[in-house]
CSV table of C-alpha atoms in Angstrom, one decimal:
chain,number,residue,atom,x,y,z
A,1,MET,CA,39.1,51.5,32.4
A,2,LYS,CA,36.0,50.8,33.9
A,3,VAL,CA,34.3,47.3,32.9
A,4,LYS,CA,30.8,46.9,33.3
A,5,VAL,CA,30.4,43.3,35.7
A,6,ILE,CA,27.9,41.6,36.9
A,7,ASN,CA,29.0,39.2,40.8
A,8,LYS,CA,27.0,36.1,40.5
A,9,SER,CA,29.3,33.7,42.6
A,10,LYS,CA,29.6,34.0,46.3
A,11,HIS,CA,33.2,35.9,46.7
A,12,ALA,CA,34.4,39.3,45.8
A,13,LEU,CA,35.4,40.9,42.4
A,14,PRO,CA,39.1,39.8,41.1
A,15,GLU,CA,41.6,41.9,42.6
A,16,TYR,CA,45.1,43.0,41.6
A,17,GLN,CA,47.8,41.1,43.5
A,18,THR,CA,50.5,44.0,43.1
A,19,THR,CA,50.6,47.4,42.2
A,20,GLN,CA,51.8,46.4,38.8
A,21,SER,CA,50.6,42.8,38.6
A,22,ALA,CA,48.9,42.7,34.7
A,23,GLY,CA,46.6,39.6,35.9
A,24,LEU,CA,43.3,39.7,37.9
A,25,ASP,CA,43.2,36.1,39.6
A,26,LEU,CA,39.8,34.4,39.3
A,27,ARG,CA,38.8,32.1,42.1
A,28,ALA,CA,36.0,29.0,41.6
A,29,ASN,CA,32.7,30.0,42.3
A,30,ILE,CA,31.5,25.7,42.4
A,31,GLU,CA,28.9,24.4,45.2
A,32,GLU,CA,31.2,21.4,46.1
A,33,ASP,CA,35.3,20.1,45.2
A,34,ILE,CA,36.2,19.5,41.9
A,35,ILE,CA,38.6,16.4,41.6
A,36,ILE,CA,40.6,16.9,38.2
A,37,GLY,CA,42.1,13.1,37.8
A,38,PRO,CA,45.8,13.4,35.9
A,39,LEU,CA,45.2,14.2,32.1
A,40,GLU,CA,41.2,15.2,32.4
A,41,ARG,CA,40.3,18.4,32.0
A,42,ARG,CA,36.9,20.1,33.7
A,43,LEU,CA,35.6,23.3,33.0
A,44,ILE,CA,35.0,25.8,35.8
A,45,GLY,CA,32.5,28.3,36.5
A,46,THR,CA,33.5,31.8,37.7
A,47,GLY,CA,30.0,33.4,38.4
A,48,LEU,CA,31.3,36.3,36.7
A,49,PHE,CA,29.9,38.2,33.6
A,50,MET,CA,31.1,41.5,31.9
A,51,GLU,CA,30.9,43.6,29.2
A,52,LEU,CA,34.1,44.3,27.8
A,53,PRO,CA,34.3,47.4,25.5
A,54,GLU,CA,35.0,47.4,22.1
A,55,GLY,CA,38.6,46.7,20.6
A,56,TYR,CA,39.4,44.9,23.9
A,57,GLU,CA,39.4,41.1,24.8
A,58,ALA,CA,40.4,38.7,28.3
A,59,GLN,CA,42.7,36.9,28.3
A,60,ILE,CA,42.7,33.9,30.4
A,61,ARG,CA,45.9,32.5,31.5
A,62,PRO,CA,47.2,29.9,34.3
A,63,ARG,CA,48.5,30.6,37.2
A,64,SER,CA,52.4,30.2,37.3
A,65,GLY,CA,52.4,28.5,41.0
A,66,LEU,CA,49.7,25.9,40.1
A,67,ALA,CA,51.4,25.5,36.6
A,68,TYR,CA,54.7,24.5,38.5
A,69,LYS,CA,53.7,22.8,41.5
A,70,TYR,CA,51.1,20.9,40.7
A,71,GLY,CA,51.1,20.6,36.6
A,72,LEU,CA,47.0,22.4,36.9
A,73,THR,CA,47.1,25.1,33.8
A,74,VAL,CA,44.8,26.6,31.1
A,75,LEU,CA,43.9,24.2,28.8
A,76,ASN,CA,43.7,26.6,25.6
A,77,SER,CA,46.0,29.1,26.9
A,78,PRO,CA,45.2,32.4,26.6
A,79,GLY,CA,41.8,32.1,26.4
A,80,THR,CA,40.4,34.7,24.9
A,81,ILE,CA,37.0,36.5,26.1
A,82,ASP,CA,35.6,38.3,23.4
A,83,ALA,CA,33.9,42.3,23.8
A,84,ASP,CA,30.2,40.7,22.4
A,85,TYR,CA,30.5,37.5,24.8
A,86,ARG,CA,27.6,37.7,27.7
A,87,GLY,CA,27.9,34.6,29.2
A,88,GLU,CA,29.9,33.1,32.4
A,89,ILE,CA,33.6,33.5,32.4
A,90,LYS,CA,34.6,30.0,33.1
A,91,VAL,CA,38.2,28.7,32.9
A,92,LEU,CA,39.3,25.3,30.7
A,93,LEU,CA,42.0,23.7,33.8
A,94,VAL,CA,43.2,20.8,32.8
A,95,ASN,CA,46.5,18.4,34.6
A,96,LEU,CA,49.5,17.4,33.6
A,97,SER,CA,50.6,15.9,37.0
A,98,LYS,CA,50.5,12.1,37.9
A,99,GLU,CA,48.5,13.2,40.5
A,100,ALA,CA,44.8,14.2,40.7
A,101,PHE,CA,44.5,18.3,41.8
A,102,THR,CA,41.3,19.0,43.7
A,103,ILE,CA,39.7,22.6,43.3
A,104,SER,CA,38.3,24.3,46.2
A,105,ASP,CA,35.2,26.8,46.0
A,106,GLY,CA,36.9,30.3,45.9
A,107,GLU,CA,40.4,28.7,45.0
A,108,ARG,CA,42.0,31.6,42.6
A,109,ILE,CA,42.5,29.0,39.5
A,110,ALA,CA,43.9,31.2,36.5
A,111,GLN,CA,44.1,34.6,35.8
A,112,MET,CA,42.7,37.7,33.5
A,113,VAL,CA,44.3,40.0,31.8
A,114,VAL,CA,42.4,42.5,29.7
A,115,ALA,CA,44.1,43.9,26.5
A,116,LYS,CA,43.5,45.7,23.5
A,117,HIS,CA,43.4,44.3,20.0
A,118,GLU,CA,43.1,45.4,16.6
A,119,GLN,CA,40.9,43.9,13.7
A,120,ILE,CA,42.5,43.8,10.2
A,121,SER,CA,41.9,43.5,6.8
A,122,TRP,CA,43.7,41.4,3.9
A,123,GLU,CA,45.5,42.6,1.2
A,124,ASP,CA,45.9,39.9,-1.7
A,125,ALA,CA,49.7,39.6,-2.2
A,126,ASP,CA,52.1,37.8,-4.6
A,127,ASN,CA,55.1,38.6,-2.5
A,128,LEU,CA,56.1,39.6,0.7
A,129,ASN,CA,59.3,42.0,1.9
A,130,ASP,CA,62.5,39.8,2.8
A,131,THR,CA,63.7,40.0,6.6
A,132,GLU,CA,66.7,38.2,8.4
A,133,ARG,CA,64.8,35.2,9.5
A,134,GLY,CA,62.7,34.8,5.9
A,135,SER,CA,60.4,31.2,6.8
A,136,GLY,CA,62.4,30.2,9.3
A,137,GLY,CA,59.9,28.7,11.7
A,138,TYR,CA,60.8,26.2,14.5
A,139,GLY,CA,64.2,25.8,16.1
A,140,SER,CA,65.2,28.4,13.2
A,141,THR,CA,66.7,31.3,16.0
A,142,GLY,CA,68.7,28.7,17.7
A,143,LYS,CA,69.3,27.8,21.2
A,144,SER,CA,70.9,30.7,23.0
């Protein structure tokens, strides 16, 4: 699938890191380093603008290495970019560690997955079909 993109960043377009990767790594497009203190959040620009086809969304997700090693994650994970959005792709990062983290220009800060989606229409009902799980919610299926 081809997606129209405007690249106003100083960096090459995002690429898949392996032949079977689902996500494209997004890079910070900033003029100077940004320090994110413990429990602090920052909105980081990428310099990318795109036009997704109708029926698709882009999900912005954390990079696993940054989350595991440094406690840096995407706050509204996954963030959703709708097909009708034309603004700059930005990433809302939060530092969940006890140490400050420095973002440098060009650093890979998140990944973007493009996914097909459906829109629903509601159908009023008085009851729902029974299932084995029923209304069991958080933790209802046990640990193992």
